[in-house]
């Protein structure tokens, strides 16, 4: 039983991290869509063309 718990724990952690990163990405996309369709769209396009 201990071997099964030891092998499942990393998989469970990976799935949890995958879910968390997916939610962060989703929220970033939603914020970008709101930003580009707001009165601040010019600032969005200015940041989009910024070269580092």
PDB file of N, CA and C in Angstrom, residues 1-16:
ATOM      1  N   UNK A   1       0.822  -1.189   0.000  1.00  0.00           N
ATOM      2  CA  UNK A   1       0.000   0.000   0.000  1.00  0.00           C
ATOM      3  C   UNK A   1       0.868   1.256   0.000  1.00  0.00           C
ATOM      4  N   UNK A   2       2.006   1.212   0.676  1.00  0.00           N
ATOM      5  CA  UNK A   2       2.894   2.363   0.749  1.00  0.00           C
ATOM      6  C   UNK A   2       3.492   2.685  -0.620  1.00  0.00           C
ATOM      7  N   UNK A   3       3.779   1.659  -1.419  1.00  0.00           N
ATOM      8  CA  UNK A   3       4.346   1.865  -2.754  1.00  0.00           C
ATOM      9  C   UNK A   3       3.327   2.582  -3.641  1.00  0.00           C
ATOM     10  N   UNK A   4       2.068   2.197  -3.555  1.00  0.00           N
ATOM     11  CA  UNK A   4       1.024   2.834  -4.348  1.00  0.00           C
ATOM     12  C   UNK A   4       0.880   4.307  -3.968  1.00  0.00           C
ATOM     13  N   UNK A   5       0.872   4.622  -2.692  1.00  0.00           N
ATOM     14  CA  UNK A   5       0.760   6.011  -2.245  1.00  0.00           C
ATOM     15  C   UNK A   5       1.969   6.814  -2.691  1.00  0.00           C
ATOM     16  N   UNK A   6       3.143   6.207  -2.664  1.00  0.00           N
ATOM     17  CA  UNK A   6       4.363   6.887  -3.071  1.00  0.00           C
ATOM     18  C   UNK A   6       4.373   7.171  -4.568  1.00  0.00           C
ATOM     19  N   UNK A   7       3.781   6.292  -5.368  1.00  0.00           N
ATOM     20  CA  UNK A   7       3.765   6.497  -6.813  1.00  0.00           C
ATOM     21  C   UNK A   7       2.636   7.426  -7.252  1.00  0.00           C
ATOM     22  N   UNK A   8       1.579   7.529  -6.495  1.00  0.00           N
ATOM     23  CA  UNK A   8       0.447   8.390  -6.846  1.00  0.00           C
ATOM     24  C   UNK A   8       0.688   9.832  -6.417  1.00  0.00           C
ATOM     25  N   UNK A   9       1.423  10.058  -5.362  1.00  0.00           N
ATOM     26  CA  UNK A   9       1.637  11.405  -4.840  1.00  0.00           C
ATOM     27  C   UNK A   9       2.240  12.356  -5.876  1.00  0.00           C
ATOM     28  N   UNK A  10       3.293  11.990  -6.621  1.00  0.00           N
ATOM     29  CA  UNK A  10       3.822  12.912  -7.635  1.00  0.00           C
ATOM     30  C   UNK A  10       2.822  13.202  -8.753  1.00  0.00           C
ATOM     31  N   UNK A  11       2.043  12.199  -9.132  1.00  0.00           N
ATOM     32  CA  UNK A  11       1.034  12.398 -10.176  1.00  0.00           C
ATOM     33  C   UNK A  11      -0.041  13.364  -9.682  1.00  0.00           C
ATOM     34  N   UNK A  12      -0.459  13.190  -8.461  1.00  0.00           N
ATOM     35  CA  UNK A  12      -1.457  14.081  -7.878  1.00  0.00           C
ATOM     36  C   UNK A  12      -0.937  15.514  -7.807  1.00  0.00           C
ATOM     37  N   UNK A  13       0.312  15.667  -7.424  1.00  0.00           N
ATOM     38  CA  UNK A  13       0.913  17.000  -7.346  1.00  0.00           C
ATOM     39  C   UNK A  13       0.990  17.631  -8.739  1.00  0.00           C
ATOM     40  N   UNK A  14       1.371  16.857  -9.754  1.00  0.00           N
ATOM     41  CA  UNK A  14       1.455  17.370 -11.124  1.00  0.00           C
ATOM     42  C   UNK A  14       0.092  17.821 -11.622  1.00  0.00           C
ATOM     43  N   UNK A  15      -0.935  17.023 -11.388  1.00  0.00           N
ATOM     44  CA  UNK A  15      -2.282  17.389 -11.830  1.00  0.00           C
ATOM     45  C   UNK A  15      -2.727  18.671 -11.139  1.00  0.00           C
ATOM     46  N   UNK A  16      -2.421  18.792  -9.884  1.00  0.00           N
ATOM     47  CA  UNK A  16      -2.799  20.003  -9.144  1.00  0.00           C
ATOM     48  C   UNK A  16      -2.070  21.215  -9.710  1.00  0.00           C
TER      49      UNK A  16
END
